[in-house]
mmCIF file of C-alpha atoms and ligand atoms in Angstrom:
data_model
loop_
_atom_site.group_PDB
_atom_site.id
_atom_site.type_symbol
_atom_site.label_atom_id
_atom_site.label_comp_id
_atom_site.label_asym_id
_atom_site.label_seq_id
_atom_site.Cartn_x
_atom_site.Cartn_y
_atom_site.Cartn_z
ATOM 1 C CA MET A 392 7.681 3.593 3.226
ATOM 2 C CA LYS A 393 10.206 0.984 3.270
ATOM 3 C CA ARG A 394 10.572 -0.054 0.160
ATOM 4 C CA ILE A 395 12.110 -3.373 -0.543
ATOM 5 C CA LYS A 396 15.103 -4.560 -3.275
ATOM 6 C CA ALA A 397 16.235 -7.930 -2.991
ATOM 7 C CA ILE A 398 19.149 -10.293 -5.934
ATOM 8 C CA TYR A 399 17.739 -12.909 -7.834
ATOM 9 C CA PRO A 400 20.904 -14.798 -7.821
ATOM 10 C CA GLY A 401 21.575 -17.557 -9.830
ATOM 11 C CA SER A 402 23.564 -18.900 -13.061
ATOM 12 C CA PHE A 403 21.177 -19.319 -15.717
ATOM 13 C CA ASP A 404 22.776 -21.116 -18.111
ATOM 14 C CA PRO A 405 20.652 -21.257 -20.268
ATOM 15 C CA PRO A 406 16.688 -19.170 -18.640
ATOM 16 C CA THR A 407 13.794 -21.043 -18.245
ATOM 17 C CA ASN A 408 10.405 -21.442 -17.167
ATOM 18 C CA GLY A 409 11.381 -22.568 -13.854
ATOM 19 C CA HIS A 410 13.259 -18.872 -12.904
ATOM 20 C CA LEU A 411 10.822 -16.720 -15.352
ATOM 21 C CA ASP A 412 7.638 -18.928 -12.806
ATOM 22 C CA LEU A 413 10.011 -17.865 -9.954
ATOM 23 C CA ILE A 414 10.506 -13.885 -11.861
ATOM 24 C CA GLU A 415 6.930 -12.852 -12.148
ATOM 25 C CA ARG A 416 6.527 -14.912 -8.233
ATOM 26 C CA GLY A 417 9.548 -12.239 -6.751
ATOM 27 C CA SER A 418 8.351 -9.064 -9.127
ATOM 28 C CA LYS A 419 4.777 -9.378 -6.902
ATOM 29 C CA ILE A 420 5.894 -9.106 -3.718
ATOM 30 C CA PHE A 421 8.913 -6.752 -3.317
ATOM 31 C CA ASP A 422 9.134 -3.318 -5.258
ATOM 32 C CA GLU A 423 13.494 -4.663 -6.755
ATOM 33 C CA LEU A 424 14.029 -7.933 -8.322
ATOM 34 C CA VAL A 425 16.801 -7.019 -9.806
ATOM 35 C CA VAL A 426 18.440 -10.933 -11.933
ATOM 36 C CA ALA A 427 21.873 -11.384 -11.120
ATOM 37 C CA ILE A 428 23.858 -13.945 -12.997
ATOM 38 C CA LEU A 429 27.422 -15.056 -11.832
ATOM 39 C CA ARG A 430 30.250 -14.815 -13.393
ATOM 40 C CA ASN A 431 31.931 -17.440 -13.191
ATOM 41 C CA PRO A 432 35.675 -18.225 -14.324
ATOM 42 C CA GLU A 433 35.615 -21.190 -13.072
ATOM 43 C CA LYS A 434 32.720 -22.715 -14.959
ATOM 44 C CA ASP A 435 32.581 -23.705 -18.957
ATOM 45 C CA PRO A 436 29.741 -22.279 -19.991
ATOM 46 C CA LEU A 437 26.828 -23.833 -22.987
ATOM 47 C CA PHE A 438 25.701 -19.361 -23.012
ATOM 48 C CA SER A 439 28.379 -17.082 -22.800
ATOM 49 C CA VAL A 440 27.374 -13.775 -20.391
ATOM 50 C CA ALA A 441 26.243 -11.766 -22.357
ATOM 51 C CA ASP A 442 23.808 -14.137 -24.678
ATOM 52 C CA ARG A 443 22.425 -15.367 -20.921
ATOM 53 C CA ARG A 444 21.512 -11.170 -20.148
ATOM 54 C CA LYS A 445 20.058 -10.825 -23.284
ATOM 55 C CA MET A 446 17.404 -13.734 -22.944
ATOM 56 C CA LEU A 447 17.171 -13.039 -19.600
ATOM 57 C CA GLU A 448 15.949 -9.351 -20.593
ATOM 58 C CA ALA A 449 14.010 -10.216 -23.244
ATOM 59 C CA MET A 450 12.007 -12.452 -21.018
ATOM 60 C CA THR A 451 11.890 -9.957 -18.032
ATOM 61 C CA ALA A 452 10.274 -6.496 -19.954
ATOM 62 C CA GLY A 453 7.396 -7.563 -19.523
ATOM 63 C CA PHE A 454 8.162 -6.582 -15.414
ATOM 64 C CA ASP A 455 8.187 -2.640 -14.771
ATOM 65 C CA ASN A 456 10.349 -3.904 -10.687
ATOM 66 C CA VAL A 457 12.802 -6.115 -12.916
ATOM 67 C CA SER A 458 16.387 -5.486 -14.218
ATOM 68 C CA VAL A 459 19.289 -8.047 -15.462
ATOM 69 C CA ASP A 460 23.116 -7.430 -14.660
ATOM 70 C CA THR A 461 26.208 -9.284 -14.221
ATOM 71 C CA PHE A 462 28.217 -10.076 -11.145
ATOM 72 C CA GLU A 463 31.312 -11.456 -10.062
ATOM 73 C CA GLY A 464 32.559 -13.591 -6.626
ATOM 74 C CA LEU A 465 30.674 -12.787 -3.595
ATOM 75 C CA THR A 466 26.353 -13.037 -3.566
ATOM 76 C CA VAL A 467 26.464 -10.814 -0.728
ATOM 77 C CA ASP A 468 29.340 -8.088 -1.468
ATOM 78 C CA TYR A 469 26.968 -7.579 -4.796
ATOM 79 C CA ALA A 470 23.659 -7.193 -2.543
ATOM 80 C CA LEU A 471 25.658 -4.102 -0.873
ATOM 81 C CA ARG A 472 27.157 -3.270 -4.021
ATOM 82 C CA VAL A 473 23.426 -2.445 -4.819
ATOM 83 C CA GLU A 474 21.564 -1.809 -1.998
ATOM 84 C CA ALA A 475 19.753 -5.104 -1.317
ATOM 85 C CA THR A 476 18.470 -5.944 1.104
ATOM 86 C CA THR A 477 17.409 -9.530 0.389
ATOM 87 C CA ILE A 478 18.399 -12.470 -1.307
ATOM 88 C CA LEU A 479 15.670 -14.279 -3.461
ATOM 89 C CA ARG A 480 16.161 -18.093 -4.496
ATOM 90 C CA GLY A 481 13.862 -20.922 -5.139
ATOM 91 C CA ILE A 482 13.321 -23.903 -3.876
ATOM 92 C CA ARG A 483 12.048 -27.172 -6.417
ATOM 93 C CA ALA A 484 11.802 -30.099 -3.586
ATOM 94 C CA ILE A 485 13.509 -31.845 -0.473
ATOM 95 C CA SER A 486 16.476 -31.936 -2.631
ATOM 96 C CA ASP A 487 17.460 -28.096 -3.389
ATOM 97 C CA TYR A 488 16.413 -27.372 0.399
ATOM 98 C CA GLU A 489 20.641 -28.726 1.642
ATOM 99 C CA TYR A 490 22.761 -27.270 -0.249
ATOM 100 C CA GLU A 491 19.834 -23.541 -0.427
ATOM 101 C CA LEU A 492 19.608 -23.478 3.370
ATOM 102 C CA GLN A 493 23.772 -24.596 3.737
ATOM 103 C CA MET A 494 24.140 -20.967 1.711
ATOM 104 C CA ALA A 495 21.431 -18.645 3.410
ATOM 105 C CA LEU A 496 22.990 -19.498 6.238
ATOM 106 C CA MET A 497 26.643 -18.963 5.477
ATOM 107 C CA ASN A 498 25.169 -16.122 3.449
ATOM 108 C CA ARG A 499 23.605 -14.644 6.906
ATOM 109 C CA LYS A 500 26.904 -15.454 8.405
ATOM 110 C CA LEU A 501 29.046 -12.805 5.585
ATOM 111 C CA GLN A 502 25.895 -10.757 6.145
ATOM 112 C CA PRO A 503 23.747 -10.926 8.837
ATOM 113 C CA GLY A 504 21.600 -7.756 8.039
ATOM 114 C CA LEU A 505 21.051 -9.772 4.329
ATOM 115 C CA GLU A 506 17.872 -11.879 4.238
ATOM 116 C CA THR A 507 17.597 -14.536 1.948
ATOM 117 C CA VAL A 508 12.985 -15.842 0.862
ATOM 118 C CA PHE A 509 12.802 -19.073 -0.047
ATOM 119 C CA MET A 510 9.626 -18.921 -2.865
ATOM 120 C CA MET A 511 8.196 -22.114 -4.897
ATOM 121 C CA PRO A 512 7.774 -22.065 -8.621
ATOM 122 C CA ALA A 513 4.980 -23.839 -9.840
ATOM 123 C CA GLU A 514 4.473 -27.440 -9.691
ATOM 124 C CA LYS A 515 4.797 -28.329 -12.946
ATOM 125 C CA TYR A 516 8.570 -26.672 -13.124
ATOM 126 C CA SER A 517 9.726 -28.975 -9.817
ATOM 127 C CA TYR A 518 11.795 -31.618 -12.369
ATOM 128 C CA LEU A 519 12.821 -28.472 -13.896
ATOM 129 C CA SER A 520 16.500 -27.680 -14.166
ATOM 130 C CA SER A 521 19.199 -25.958 -16.336
ATOM 131 C CA ARG A 522 21.057 -28.664 -16.859
ATOM 132 C CA LEU A 523 19.310 -30.615 -18.219
ATOM 133 C CA VAL A 524 17.596 -28.764 -20.470
ATOM 134 C CA ARG A 525 21.091 -28.522 -21.802
ATOM 135 C CA GLU A 526 21.346 -32.175 -21.782
ATOM 136 C CA ILE A 527 17.453 -31.988 -23.192
ATOM 137 C CA ALA A 528 19.082 -30.098 -26.016
ATOM 138 C CA GLN A 529 21.830 -31.954 -26.722
ATOM 139 C CA LEU A 530 20.996 -34.820 -27.257
ATOM 140 C CA GLY A 531 17.832 -33.400 -30.005
ATOM 141 C CA GLY A 532 14.778 -34.118 -27.361
ATOM 142 C CA SER A 533 11.816 -32.044 -27.379
ATOM 143 C CA ILE A 534 12.829 -28.289 -25.475
ATOM 144 C CA ASP A 535 9.957 -26.363 -26.262
ATOM 145 C CA CYS A 536 7.405 -26.061 -22.739
ATOM 146 C CA LEU A 537 10.238 -25.756 -20.824
ATOM 147 C CA VAL A 538 12.437 -22.573 -21.977
ATOM 148 C CA PRO A 539 10.691 -19.434 -23.396
ATOM 149 C CA GLU A 540 10.592 -19.500 -26.903
ATOM 150 C CA LEU A 541 14.041 -17.251 -27.664
ATOM 151 C CA VAL A 542 15.628 -19.668 -25.262
ATOM 152 C CA ALA A 543 14.707 -22.356 -28.067
ATOM 153 C CA GLN A 544 16.036 -20.607 -30.279
ATOM 154 C CA LYS A 545 18.526 -20.082 -28.982
ATOM 155 C CA LEU A 546 19.716 -23.303 -27.952
ATOM 156 C CA ARG A 547 18.636 -24.895 -31.392
ATOM 157 C CA GLU A 548 21.254 -22.310 -33.270
ATOM 158 C CA LYS A 549 23.879 -23.590 -30.856
ATOM 159 C CA MET A 550 22.801 -27.182 -31.515
ATOM 160 C CA ASP A 551 22.808 -25.851 -35.073
ATOM 161 C CA VAL A 552 26.983 -24.807 -34.675
ATOM 162 C CA ALA A 553 27.412 -27.959 -32.511
ATOM 163 C CA HIS A 554 26.410 -30.428 -35.128
ATOM 164 C CA LYS A 555 27.971 -28.740 -37.801
ATOM 165 C CA PHE A 556 31.241 -28.695 -36.107
ATOM 166 C CA GLU A 557 31.236 -32.274 -36.142
ATOM 167 C CA ASP A 558 30.342 -32.982 -39.215
ATOM 168 C CA GLY A 559 32.993 -30.902 -39.981
ATOM 169 C CA GLU A 560 35.314 -32.748 -37.393
ATOM 170 C CA GLN A 561 34.292 -35.899 -38.980
ATOM 171 C CA LEU A 562 34.532 -35.119 -42.036
ATOM 172 C CA ALA A 563 38.679 -33.789 -41.849
ATOM 173 C CA ARG A 564 38.925 -37.158 -40.407
ATOM 174 C CA LYS A 565 37.851 -38.788 -43.056
ATOM 175 C CA THR A 566 39.577 -37.450 -45.145
ATOM 176 C CA ASP A 567 42.570 -37.658 -43.471
ATOM 177 C CA PHE A 568 41.779 -41.512 -42.736
ATOM 178 C CA GLU A 569 41.023 -41.517 -46.618
ATOM 179 C CA GLY A 570 44.582 -39.505 -47.381
ATOM 180 C CA LYS A 571 47.061 -42.038 -45.000
ATOM 181 C CA SER A 572 45.234 -44.957 -46.587
ATOM 182 C CA LYS A 573 45.873 -44.167 -50.026
ATOM 183 C CA SER A 574 49.353 -43.583 -49.821
ATOM 184 C CA ARG A 575 50.166 -46.246 -48.012
ATOM 185 C CA LYS A 576 48.656 -48.357 -50.783
ATOM 186 C CA LYS A 577 50.942 -46.558 -53.696
ATOM 187 C CA LYS A 578 53.642 -47.172 -51.242
ATOM 188 C CA SER A 579 53.509 -51.352 -51.361
HETATM 189 O O1 PNS B 728 22.227 -21.567 -10.586
HETATM 190 P P1 PNS B 728 22.392 -22.065 -8.889
HETATM 191 O O2 PNS B 728 24.595 -21.846 -9.977
HETATM 192 O O3 PNS B 728 22.341 -22.277 -8.684
HETATM 193 O O4 PNS B 728 23.204 -19.509 -8.912
HETATM 194 C C1 PNS B 728 24.518 -20.284 -7.607
HETATM 195 C C2 PNS B 728 24.910 -19.042 -6.373
HETATM 196 C C3 PNS B 728 25.404 -18.132 -7.956
HETATM 197 C C4 PNS B 728 23.586 -17.873 -6.076
HETATM 198 C C5 PNS B 728 26.364 -19.484 -5.880
HETATM 199 O O5 PNS B 728 26.999 -19.868 -6.302
HETATM 200 C C6 PNS B 728 26.427 -18.239 -5.600
HETATM 201 O O6 PNS B 728 25.862 -17.588 -4.665
HETATM 202 N N1 PNS B 728 27.734 -17.575 -6.805
HETATM 203 C C7 PNS B 728 28.289 -16.354 -5.419
HETATM 204 C C8 PNS B 728 29.423 -16.454 -5.350
HETATM 205 C C9 PNS B 728 29.545 -16.724 -3.600
HETATM 206 O O7 PNS B 728 28.572 -15.664 -2.518
HETATM 207 N N2 PNS B 728 29.626 -17.155 -2.628
HETATM 208 C C10 PNS B 728 29.058 -18.033 -1.608
HETATM 209 C C11 PNS B 728 27.915 -18.895 -1.494
HETATM 210 S S1 PNS B 728 27.479 -19.300 0.105
#
């Protein structure tokens, strides 16, 4: 019997409940599903590829037919390398469709043997994106229902480090400013 292996490529910076929803749906229709994190040297991600991999591995530990991997270069080349026949992508709203269609057709042009399958996550995740999660976390909003608890925890740790760094910088600037104004006073 023909087994269908699919890859689910993406940035996953960070992985969200929407991604998890799609992974769960994909795991039900494909024999094997590889969540493939793009290693993109041009992007400046919030989480390292290693962190994203760890988070996704923990999130998908309960699915027997799901694994996590990373790749560089073209998605179609990666798919061929791991002998997958299908690319899984999520479509949340019509606004995703244009970009996803363009990418799917370009991937088909590059590699006609590969099929792209679109799946819709649950409606409650239709407005959810990694970009918004990053923004909300950076501005101190609650991300609790948007990402799994382990991702929320990692985001909180990142924000704490960033705030401590900012506080440290502000203190250094203040000390520097006070130091300079004291020495100016001494001179006058
Ligand atoms: O989660 P994202 O950022 O929407 O994922 C986009 C991704 C990684 C699927 C896309 O950028 C991609 O496939 N990049 C790899 C390079 C590539 O194959 N480019 C040609 C796409 S037609």
